[in-house]
PDB file of C-alpha atoms and ligand atoms in Angstrom:
ATOM      1  CA  MET A   1       7.277 -43.811 -13.995  1.00 64.00           C
ATOM      2  CA  THR A   2       4.090 -45.396 -12.577  1.00 73.00           C
ATOM      3  CA  PRO A   3       1.093 -43.398 -13.783  1.00 85.00           C
ATOM      4  CA  THR A   4      -1.134 -41.684 -11.251  1.00 94.00           C
ATOM      5  CA  LYS A   5      -4.730 -42.850 -11.300  1.00 96.00           C
ATOM      6  CA  LEU A   6      -7.765 -41.061  -9.931  1.00 97.00           C
ATOM      7  CA  ASP A   7     -11.433 -41.727  -9.592  1.00 97.00           C
ATOM      8  CA  ALA A   8     -13.141 -39.856 -12.439  1.00 98.00           C
ATOM      9  CA  ASN A   9     -16.196 -39.982 -14.700  1.00 98.00           C
ATOM     10  CA  PRO A  10     -16.878 -42.171 -16.572  1.00 98.00           C
ATOM     11  CA  PHE A  11     -13.924 -44.314 -15.371  1.00 98.00           C
ATOM     12  CA  PRO A  12     -10.530 -43.738 -13.719  1.00 98.00           C
ATOM     13  CA  TYR A  13      -8.151 -41.271 -15.377  1.00 98.00           C
ATOM     14  CA  GLU A  14      -4.455 -42.115 -15.557  1.00 98.00           C
ATOM     15  CA  PHE A  15      -1.672 -39.603 -16.084  1.00 98.00           C
ATOM     16  CA  ASP A  16       1.887 -38.895 -15.129  1.00 96.00           C
ATOM     17  CA  VAL A  17       2.947 -35.447 -14.092  1.00 97.00           C
ATOM     18  CA  ALA A  18       5.885 -35.228 -16.505  1.00 97.00           C
ATOM     19  CA  HIS A  19       3.569 -35.613 -19.517  1.00 98.00           C
ATOM     20  CA  THR A  20       0.633 -33.583 -18.228  1.00 98.00           C
ATOM     21  CA  ALA A  21      -0.127 -29.857 -18.344  1.00 98.00           C
ATOM     22  CA  LEU A  22      -2.636 -27.929 -16.263  1.00 98.00           C
ATOM     23  CA  VAL A  23      -4.531 -25.648 -18.681  1.00 99.00           C
ATOM     24  CA  ILE A  24      -6.334 -22.681 -17.139  1.00 99.00           C
ATOM     25  CA  ILE A  25      -8.777 -21.149 -19.591  1.00 99.00           C
ATOM     26  CA  ASP A  26      -9.438 -17.396 -19.644  1.00 98.00           C
ATOM     27  CA  MET A  27      -9.441 -16.607 -15.906  1.00 98.00           C
ATOM     28  CA  GLN A  28      -9.097 -12.955 -16.894  1.00 98.00           C
ATOM     29  CA  ARG A  29     -10.756  -9.879 -15.487  1.00 98.00           C
ATOM     30  CA  ASP A  30     -12.888  -9.556 -18.670  1.00 97.00           C
ATOM     31  CA  PHE A  31     -14.981 -12.526 -17.537  1.00 98.00           C
ATOM     32  CA  ILE A  32     -14.705 -12.503 -13.739  1.00 97.00           C
ATOM     33  CA  GLU A  33     -15.014  -8.805 -12.838  1.00 96.00           C
ATOM     34  CA  PRO A  34     -17.725  -6.224 -13.554  1.00 94.00           C
ATOM     35  CA  GLY A  35     -17.027  -3.930 -16.520  1.00 92.00           C
ATOM     36  CA  GLY A  36     -15.581  -6.523 -18.881  1.00 93.00           C
ATOM     37  CA  PHE A  37     -16.706  -8.563 -21.857  1.00 95.00           C
ATOM     38  CA  GLY A  38     -18.763 -11.030 -19.801  1.00 96.00           C
ATOM     39  CA  GLU A  39     -20.883  -8.296 -18.249  1.00 95.00           C
ATOM     40  CA  SER A  40     -21.179  -6.438 -21.572  1.00 94.00           C
ATOM     41  CA  LEU A  41     -22.961  -9.527 -22.915  1.00 95.00           C
ATOM     42  CA  GLY A  42     -25.542  -9.200 -20.136  1.00 95.00           C
ATOM     43  CA  ASN A  43     -24.147 -11.811 -17.753  1.00 96.00           C
ATOM     44  CA  ASP A  44     -23.935 -11.861 -13.937  1.00 95.00           C
ATOM     45  CA  VAL A  45     -20.168 -12.188 -13.498  1.00 95.00           C
ATOM     46  CA  ALA A  46     -20.419 -12.874  -9.742  1.00 94.00           C
ATOM     47  CA  LEU A  47     -21.232 -16.520 -10.502  1.00 95.00           C
ATOM     48  CA  LEU A  48     -17.756 -17.113 -11.901  1.00 97.00           C
ATOM     49  CA  ALA A  49     -15.726 -15.733  -8.988  1.00 96.00           C
ATOM     50  CA  ALA A  50     -16.914 -18.616  -6.813  1.00 97.00           C
ATOM     51  CA  ILE A  51     -14.468 -21.080  -8.400  1.00 98.00           C
ATOM     52  CA  VAL A  52     -11.363 -18.981  -7.730  1.00 98.00           C
ATOM     53  CA  PRO A  53     -10.401 -20.602  -4.369  1.00 98.00           C
ATOM     54  CA  ALA A  54     -10.667 -24.124  -5.816  1.00 98.00           C
ATOM     55  CA  CYS A  55      -8.604 -23.101  -8.872  1.00 98.00           C
ATOM     56  CA  GLN A  56      -6.009 -21.511  -6.588  1.00 98.00           C
ATOM     57  CA  ALA A  57      -5.682 -24.679  -4.509  1.00 98.00           C
ATOM     58  CA  VAL A  58      -5.141 -26.862  -7.586  1.00 98.00           C
ATOM     59  CA  LEU A  59      -2.672 -24.407  -9.120  1.00 98.00           C
ATOM     60  CA  GLN A  60      -0.685 -24.291  -5.887  1.00 98.00           C
ATOM     61  CA  SER A  61      -0.528 -28.099  -5.646  1.00 97.00           C
ATOM     62  CA  TRP A  62       0.414 -28.452  -9.306  1.00 98.00           C
ATOM     63  CA  ARG A  63       3.151 -25.844  -9.006  1.00 98.00           C
ATOM     64  CA  GLY A  64       4.345 -27.608  -5.863  1.00 97.00           C
ATOM     65  CA  ILE A  65       5.098 -30.808  -7.772  1.00 96.00           C
ATOM     66  CA  GLY A  66       6.676 -28.952 -10.696  1.00 97.00           C
ATOM     67  CA  GLY A  67       3.907 -29.549 -13.269  1.00 97.00           C
ATOM     68  CA  LEU A  68       3.675 -27.531 -16.487  1.00 98.00           C
ATOM     69  CA  VAL A  69       1.105 -24.716 -16.350  1.00 98.00           C
ATOM     70  CA  VAL A  70      -0.612 -23.086 -19.337  1.00 99.00           C
ATOM     71  CA  HIS A  71      -2.770 -19.974 -18.944  1.00 99.00           C
ATOM     72  CA  THR A  72      -4.933 -18.717 -21.793  1.00 99.00           C
ATOM     73  CA  ARG A  73      -6.560 -15.354 -22.381  1.00 98.00           C
ATOM     74  CA  GLU A  74      -9.200 -14.518 -24.957  1.00 98.00           C
ATOM     75  CA  ALA A  75      -7.380 -11.537 -26.446  1.00 98.00           C
ATOM     76  CA  HIS A  76      -7.362  -9.605 -29.702  1.00 98.00           C
ATOM     77  CA  ARG A  77      -4.707  -7.411 -31.242  1.00 98.00           C
ATOM     78  CA  ALA A  78      -5.190  -3.678 -30.739  1.00 98.00           C
ATOM     79  CA  ASP A  79      -6.014  -3.244 -34.454  1.00 98.00           C
ATOM     80  CA  LEU A  80      -8.601  -6.074 -34.215  1.00 98.00           C
ATOM     81  CA  SER A  81      -7.072  -7.702 -37.307  1.00 98.00           C
ATOM     82  CA  ASP A  82      -7.609 -11.076 -35.620  1.00 98.00           C
ATOM     83  CA  CYS A  83     -11.233 -10.379 -34.701  1.00 98.00           C
ATOM     84  CA  PRO A  84     -13.572 -11.387 -37.504  1.00 98.00           C
ATOM     85  CA  PRO A  85     -16.501  -8.985 -38.025  1.00 97.00           C
ATOM     86  CA  ALA A  86     -18.774 -11.981 -37.426  1.00 97.00           C
ATOM     87  CA  LYS A  87     -17.473 -12.076 -33.845  1.00 97.00           C
ATOM     88  CA  ARG A  88     -17.392  -8.336 -33.212  1.00 97.00           C
ATOM     89  CA  ASN A  89     -20.817  -7.629 -34.695  1.00 97.00           C
ATOM     90  CA  ARG A  90     -22.678 -10.547 -33.129  1.00 95.00           C
ATOM     91  CA  GLY A  91     -25.663  -9.772 -30.911  1.00 94.00           C
ATOM     92  CA  ASN A  92     -26.420  -6.554 -29.082  1.00 93.00           C
ATOM     93  CA  PRO A  93     -23.795  -6.140 -26.337  1.00 94.00           C
ATOM     94  CA  SER A  94     -23.530  -2.919 -24.299  1.00 93.00           C
ATOM     95  CA  LEU A  95     -19.873  -2.687 -25.425  1.00 94.00           C
ATOM     96  CA  ARG A  96     -18.287  -4.438 -28.406  1.00 97.00           C
ATOM     97  CA  ILE A  97     -14.817  -6.010 -28.616  1.00 97.00           C
ATOM     98  CA  GLY A  98     -12.340  -3.142 -28.958  1.00 97.00           C
ATOM     99  CA  ASP A  99     -14.626  -0.516 -27.384  1.00 97.00           C
ATOM    100  CA  GLU A 100     -13.354   1.463 -24.397  1.00 97.00           C
ATOM    101  CA  GLY A 101     -14.818   0.063 -21.157  1.00 96.00           C
ATOM    102  CA  PRO A 102     -14.220   0.575 -17.437  1.00 96.00           C
ATOM    103  CA  MET A 103     -11.196  -1.800 -17.566  1.00 97.00           C
ATOM    104  CA  GLY A 104      -9.800  -0.552 -20.878  1.00 97.00           C
ATOM    105  CA  ARG A 105     -10.620  -1.777 -24.375  1.00 97.00           C
ATOM    106  CA  ILE A 106     -12.857  -4.842 -24.283  1.00 97.00           C
ATOM    107  CA  LEU A 107     -11.019  -8.150 -24.924  1.00 97.00           C
ATOM    108  CA  VAL A 108      -7.892  -6.407 -26.267  1.00 98.00           C
ATOM    109  CA  ALA A 109      -4.419  -7.713 -25.333  1.00 98.00           C
ATOM    110  CA  ASP A 110      -2.488  -5.801 -22.660  1.00 98.00           C
ATOM    111  CA  GLU A 111      -5.531  -3.824 -21.465  1.00 98.00           C
ATOM    112  CA  PRO A 112      -6.238  -4.013 -17.696  1.00 98.00           C
ATOM    113  CA  GLY A 113      -9.365  -6.114 -18.250  1.00 98.00           C
ATOM    114  CA  ASN A 114      -7.405  -8.655 -20.266  1.00 98.00           C
ATOM    115  CA  GLN A 115      -5.081  -9.547 -17.393  1.00 98.00           C
ATOM    116  CA  ILE A 116      -5.461 -12.816 -15.556  1.00 98.00           C
ATOM    117  CA  ILE A 117      -6.964 -12.186 -12.113  1.00 98.00           C
ATOM    118  CA  PRO A 118      -4.271 -11.617  -9.444  1.00 98.00           C
ATOM    119  CA  ALA A 119      -5.225 -14.777  -7.497  1.00 98.00           C
ATOM    120  CA  LEU A 120      -4.175 -16.933 -10.477  1.00 98.00           C
ATOM    121  CA  ALA A 121      -1.513 -14.698 -12.029  1.00 98.00           C
ATOM    122  CA  PRO A 122       1.109 -16.568 -14.082  1.00 98.00           C
ATOM    123  CA  THR A 123       4.593 -16.941 -12.632  1.00 98.00           C
ATOM    124  CA  PRO A 124       7.805 -16.796 -14.687  1.00 97.00           C
ATOM    125  CA  GLY A 125       8.216 -19.933 -16.808  1.00 94.00           C
ATOM    126  CA  GLU A 126       4.509 -20.625 -17.149  1.00 98.00           C
ATOM    127  CA  ILE A 127       3.061 -20.542 -20.661  1.00 98.00           C
ATOM    128  CA  VAL A 128       0.591 -17.754 -21.462  1.00 98.00           C
ATOM    129  CA  ILE A 129      -1.384 -18.096 -24.697  1.00 98.00           C
ATOM    130  CA  ASP A 130      -3.378 -15.219 -26.175  1.00 98.00           C
ATOM    131  CA  LYS A 131      -6.112 -16.749 -28.292  1.00 98.00           C
ATOM    132  CA  PRO A 132      -8.402 -14.928 -30.713  1.00 98.00           C
ATOM    133  CA  GLY A 133     -11.024 -17.676 -30.747  1.00 98.00           C
ATOM    134  CA  LYS A 134     -12.922 -19.666 -28.191  1.00 98.00           C
ATOM    135  CA  GLY A 135     -10.596 -22.662 -28.521  1.00 98.00           C
ATOM    136  CA  ALA A 136      -7.031 -22.555 -27.155  1.00 99.00           C
ATOM    137  CA  PHE A 137      -5.589 -24.274 -30.248  1.00 99.00           C
ATOM    138  CA  TYR A 138      -7.101 -22.158 -33.019  1.00 98.00           C
ATOM    139  CA  ALA A 139      -4.495 -19.679 -34.370  1.00 98.00           C
ATOM    140  CA  THR A 140      -2.108 -20.224 -31.439  1.00 98.00           C
ATOM    141  CA  PRO A 141       1.223 -22.056 -30.968  1.00 98.00           C
ATOM    142  CA  LEU A 142      -0.196 -24.205 -28.136  1.00 99.00           C
ATOM    143  CA  HIS A 143      -0.098 -27.606 -29.873  1.00 99.00           C
ATOM    144  CA  ASP A 144       3.539 -27.125 -30.965  1.00 98.00           C
ATOM    145  CA  LEU A 145       4.575 -26.018 -27.476  1.00 98.00           C
ATOM    146  CA  LEU A 146       2.888 -29.018 -25.865  1.00 98.00           C
ATOM    147  CA  GLN A 147       4.336 -31.451 -28.402  1.00 98.00           C
ATOM    148  CA  ARG A 148       7.845 -30.105 -27.810  1.00 98.00           C
ATOM    149  CA  ALA A 149       7.331 -30.544 -24.061  1.00 98.00           C
ATOM    150  CA  GLY A 150       6.198 -34.156 -24.538  1.00 98.00           C
ATOM    151  CA  ILE A 151       2.726 -33.477 -23.171  1.00 98.00           C
ATOM    152  CA  THR A 152       0.037 -36.100 -23.789  1.00 98.00           C
ATOM    153  CA  HIS A 153      -2.481 -35.296 -21.024  1.00 98.00           C
ATOM    154  CA  LEU A 154      -4.276 -32.028 -20.211  1.00 99.00           C
ATOM    155  CA  VAL A 155      -6.149 -31.092 -17.046  1.00 99.00           C
ATOM    156  CA  PHE A 156      -8.593 -28.223 -17.591  1.00 99.00           C
ATOM    157  CA  MET A 157      -9.944 -25.468 -15.345  1.00 98.00           C
ATOM    158  CA  GLY A 158     -11.425 -22.065 -16.192  1.00 99.00           C
ATOM    159  CA  VAL A 159     -14.320 -20.252 -17.823  1.00 98.00           C
ATOM    160  CA  THR A 160     -16.786 -20.565 -19.276  1.00 98.00           C
ATOM    161  CA  THR A 161     -17.526 -24.273 -19.234  1.00 98.00           C
ATOM    162  CA  GLU A 162     -19.635 -24.579 -22.359  1.00 98.00           C
ATOM    163  CA  VAL A 163     -17.862 -21.890 -24.389  1.00 98.00           C
ATOM    164  CA  CYS A 164     -14.047 -21.599 -24.195  1.00 98.00           C
ATOM    165  CA  VAL A 165     -13.401 -24.584 -21.917  1.00 99.00           C
ATOM    166  CA  GLN A 166     -15.514 -27.008 -23.908  1.00 98.00           C
ATOM    167  CA  THR A 167     -14.198 -25.738 -27.262  1.00 98.00           C
ATOM    168  CA  SER A 168     -10.587 -26.057 -26.047  1.00 99.00           C
ATOM    169  CA  MET A 169     -11.152 -29.530 -24.661  1.00 98.00           C
ATOM    170  CA  ARG A 170     -12.734 -30.684 -27.926  1.00 98.00           C
ATOM    171  CA  GLU A 171      -9.839 -29.226 -29.932  1.00 99.00           C
ATOM    172  CA  ALA A 172      -7.394 -30.999 -27.599  1.00 99.00           C
ATOM    173  CA  ASN A 173      -9.257 -34.297 -27.857  1.00 98.00           C
ATOM    174  CA  ASP A 174      -9.095 -34.169 -31.660  1.00 98.00           C
ATOM    175  CA  ARG A 175      -5.339 -33.586 -31.423  1.00 98.00           C
ATOM    176  CA  GLY A 176      -4.885 -36.738 -29.362  1.00 98.00           C
ATOM    177  CA  TYR A 177      -4.637 -35.452 -25.798  1.00 99.00           C
ATOM    178  CA  ASP A 178      -6.333 -37.298 -22.914  1.00 98.00           C
ATOM    179  CA  CYS A 179      -8.260 -34.533 -21.172  1.00 99.00           C
ATOM    180  CA  LEU A 180      -9.644 -34.198 -17.655  1.00 99.00           C
ATOM    181  CA  LEU A 181     -12.009 -31.401 -16.618  1.00 99.00           C
ATOM    182  CA  LEU A 182     -12.074 -30.398 -12.936  1.00 99.00           C
ATOM    183  CA  GLU A 183     -15.779 -29.890 -12.313  1.00 98.00           C
ATOM    184  CA  ASP A 184     -15.585 -27.461  -9.392  1.00 98.00           C
ATOM    185  CA  CYS A 185     -12.863 -25.407 -11.121  1.00 99.00           C
ATOM    186  CA  THR A 186     -15.006 -24.415 -14.089  1.00 98.00           C
ATOM    187  CA  GLU A 187     -18.144 -22.292 -14.263  1.00 98.00           C
ATOM    188  CA  SER A 188     -20.684 -20.842 -16.629  1.00 98.00           C
ATOM    189  CA  TYR A 189     -22.968 -17.824 -16.520  1.00 98.00           C
ATOM    190  CA  PHE A 190     -25.679 -20.494 -17.017  1.00 98.00           C
ATOM    191  CA  PRO A 191     -25.509 -23.282 -14.394  1.00 97.00           C
ATOM    192  CA  ALA A 192     -27.649 -25.618 -16.525  1.00 98.00           C
ATOM    193  CA  PHE A 193     -25.212 -25.225 -19.447  1.00 98.00           C
ATOM    194  CA  LYS A 194     -22.293 -26.074 -17.158  1.00 98.00           C
ATOM    195  CA  GLN A 195     -23.974 -29.271 -16.046  1.00 98.00           C
ATOM    196  CA  SER A 196     -24.846 -30.257 -19.609  1.00 98.00           C
ATOM    197  CA  ALA A 197     -21.316 -29.555 -20.822  1.00 98.00           C
ATOM    198  CA  VAL A 198     -19.788 -31.618 -17.996  1.00 98.00           C
ATOM    199  CA  ASP A 199     -22.209 -34.455 -18.704  1.00 98.00           C
ATOM    200  CA  MET A 200     -21.653 -34.490 -22.466  1.00 98.00           C
ATOM    201  CA  MET A 201     -17.834 -34.483 -22.250  1.00 98.00           C
ATOM    202  CA  CYS A 202     -17.678 -37.739 -20.325  1.00 98.00           C
ATOM    203  CA  ALA A 203     -20.696 -39.428 -21.933  1.00 98.00           C
ATOM    204  CA  GLN A 204     -20.294 -42.240 -24.446  1.00 98.00           C
ATOM    205  CA  GLY A 205     -17.207 -43.641 -22.711  1.00 98.00           C
ATOM    206  CA  ALA A 206     -15.337 -40.313 -22.372  1.00 98.00           C
ATOM    207  CA  ILE A 207     -16.100 -39.193 -25.917  1.00 98.00           C
ATOM    208  CA  VAL A 208     -14.354 -35.858 -25.222  1.00 98.00           C
ATOM    209  CA  GLY A 209     -12.630 -36.688 -21.938  1.00 98.00           C
ATOM    210  CA  TRP A 210     -12.975 -37.294 -18.211  1.00 98.00           C
ATOM    211  CA  THR A 211     -14.391 -35.177 -15.392  1.00 98.00           C
ATOM    212  CA  ALA A 212     -13.603 -35.265 -11.672  1.00 98.00           C
ATOM    213  CA  ALA A 213     -13.755 -33.179  -8.512  1.00 98.00           C
ATOM    214  CA  SER A 214     -10.592 -31.208  -7.781  1.00 98.00           C
ATOM    215  CA  SER A 215     -10.366 -33.020  -4.414  1.00 98.00           C
ATOM    216  CA  GLN A 216      -9.883 -36.310  -6.287  1.00 97.00           C
ATOM    217  CA  PHE A 217      -7.171 -34.769  -8.434  1.00 98.00           C
ATOM    218  CA  MET A 218      -5.354 -33.242  -5.493  1.00 97.00           C
ATOM    219  CA  SER A 219      -5.517 -36.472  -3.469  1.00 96.00           C
ATOM    220  CA  ALA A 220      -3.911 -38.234  -6.397  1.00 96.00           C
ATOM    221  CA  LEU A 221      -1.092 -35.671  -6.457  1.00 93.00           C
ATOM    222  CA  VAL A 222      -0.401 -35.946  -2.736  1.00 82.00           C
ATOM    223  CA  ALA A 223      -0.643 -39.738  -2.461  1.00 64.00           C
ATOM    224  CA  PRO A 224      -0.717 -41.350  -5.912  1.00 55.00           C
ATOM    225  CA  ASP A 225      -0.954 -44.892  -4.531  1.00 50.00           C
ATOM    226  CA  ALA A 226      -3.786 -44.101  -2.112  1.00 46.00           C
ATOM    227  CA  ALA A 227      -5.871 -42.619  -4.932  1.00 44.00           C
ATOM    228  CA  GLN A 228      -5.657 -45.788  -6.996  1.00 44.00           C
ATOM    229  CA  ARG A 229      -8.538 -48.178  -7.036  1.00 36.00           C
TER     230      ARG A 229
HETATM  231  N1  TIU B   1     -19.536 -15.661 -23.231  1.00 80.18           N
HETATM  232  C1  TIU B   1     -18.988 -16.728 -22.683  1.00 80.18           C
HETATM  233  O1  TIU B   1     -19.638 -17.509 -21.981  1.00 80.18           O
HETATM  234  N2  TIU B   1     -17.666 -16.980 -22.867  1.00 80.18           N
HETATM  235  C2  TIU B   1     -16.804 -16.330 -23.704  1.00 80.18           C
HETATM  236  O2  TIU B   1     -17.172 -15.453 -24.471  1.00 80.18           O
HETATM  237  N3  TIU B   1     -15.461 -16.680 -23.628  1.00 80.18           N
HETATM  238  C3  TIU B   1     -14.986 -17.703 -22.805  1.00 80.18           C
HETATM  239  O3  TIU B   1     -15.679 -18.653 -22.467  1.00 80.18           O
HETATM  240  N4  TIU B   1     -13.742 -17.560 -22.340  1.00 80.18           N
END
């Protein structure tokens, strides 16, 4: 199969759909809606909701061509046995992981706040990974699942750019995946951190990976030849 090529930073990114997964990091109510973990840390969660339409458009296109989709959630077991005290006790949040909040227990699996937002809800057959850390590979079966599916390339969306997205992309890069971050499909509670994270991923000749606008990615999906340089 001829690889698809799109204009990206710092140079064109090549992939083929059969060996690529779309990875959507932590688009769960805990981070996007008031009353969850993000707000408990003192953040303005409204900033993050702005990327939902762009994420929806990419997800729809990717599903339309039959691409593999992976959703992650930052989620702990109800007994918090996978939440190190160093994580739970850090800082001075209004609610700690495991505490009862307006959307159920904060960052605990199966609670209402831990669900992926309805606009991006997984469909049957899509992979959903509950991860106890910031990275999607730490203490999860993700690498094995991707290897078994023959995946070599990962396209990232989700929140937050410099925390769970960047950590996941770095973990993926060290495991040998070619990674692309869709710039307008990721957001941070700190716009300057988002920009720095985007810049540092593709610096030094794509030291962590590539970045591109979702419009570039979607053009490549619709008309692979037209998107080539
Ligand atoms: N606080 C923050 O920016 N992010 C997180 O705690 N988790 C994710 O990024 N998902």
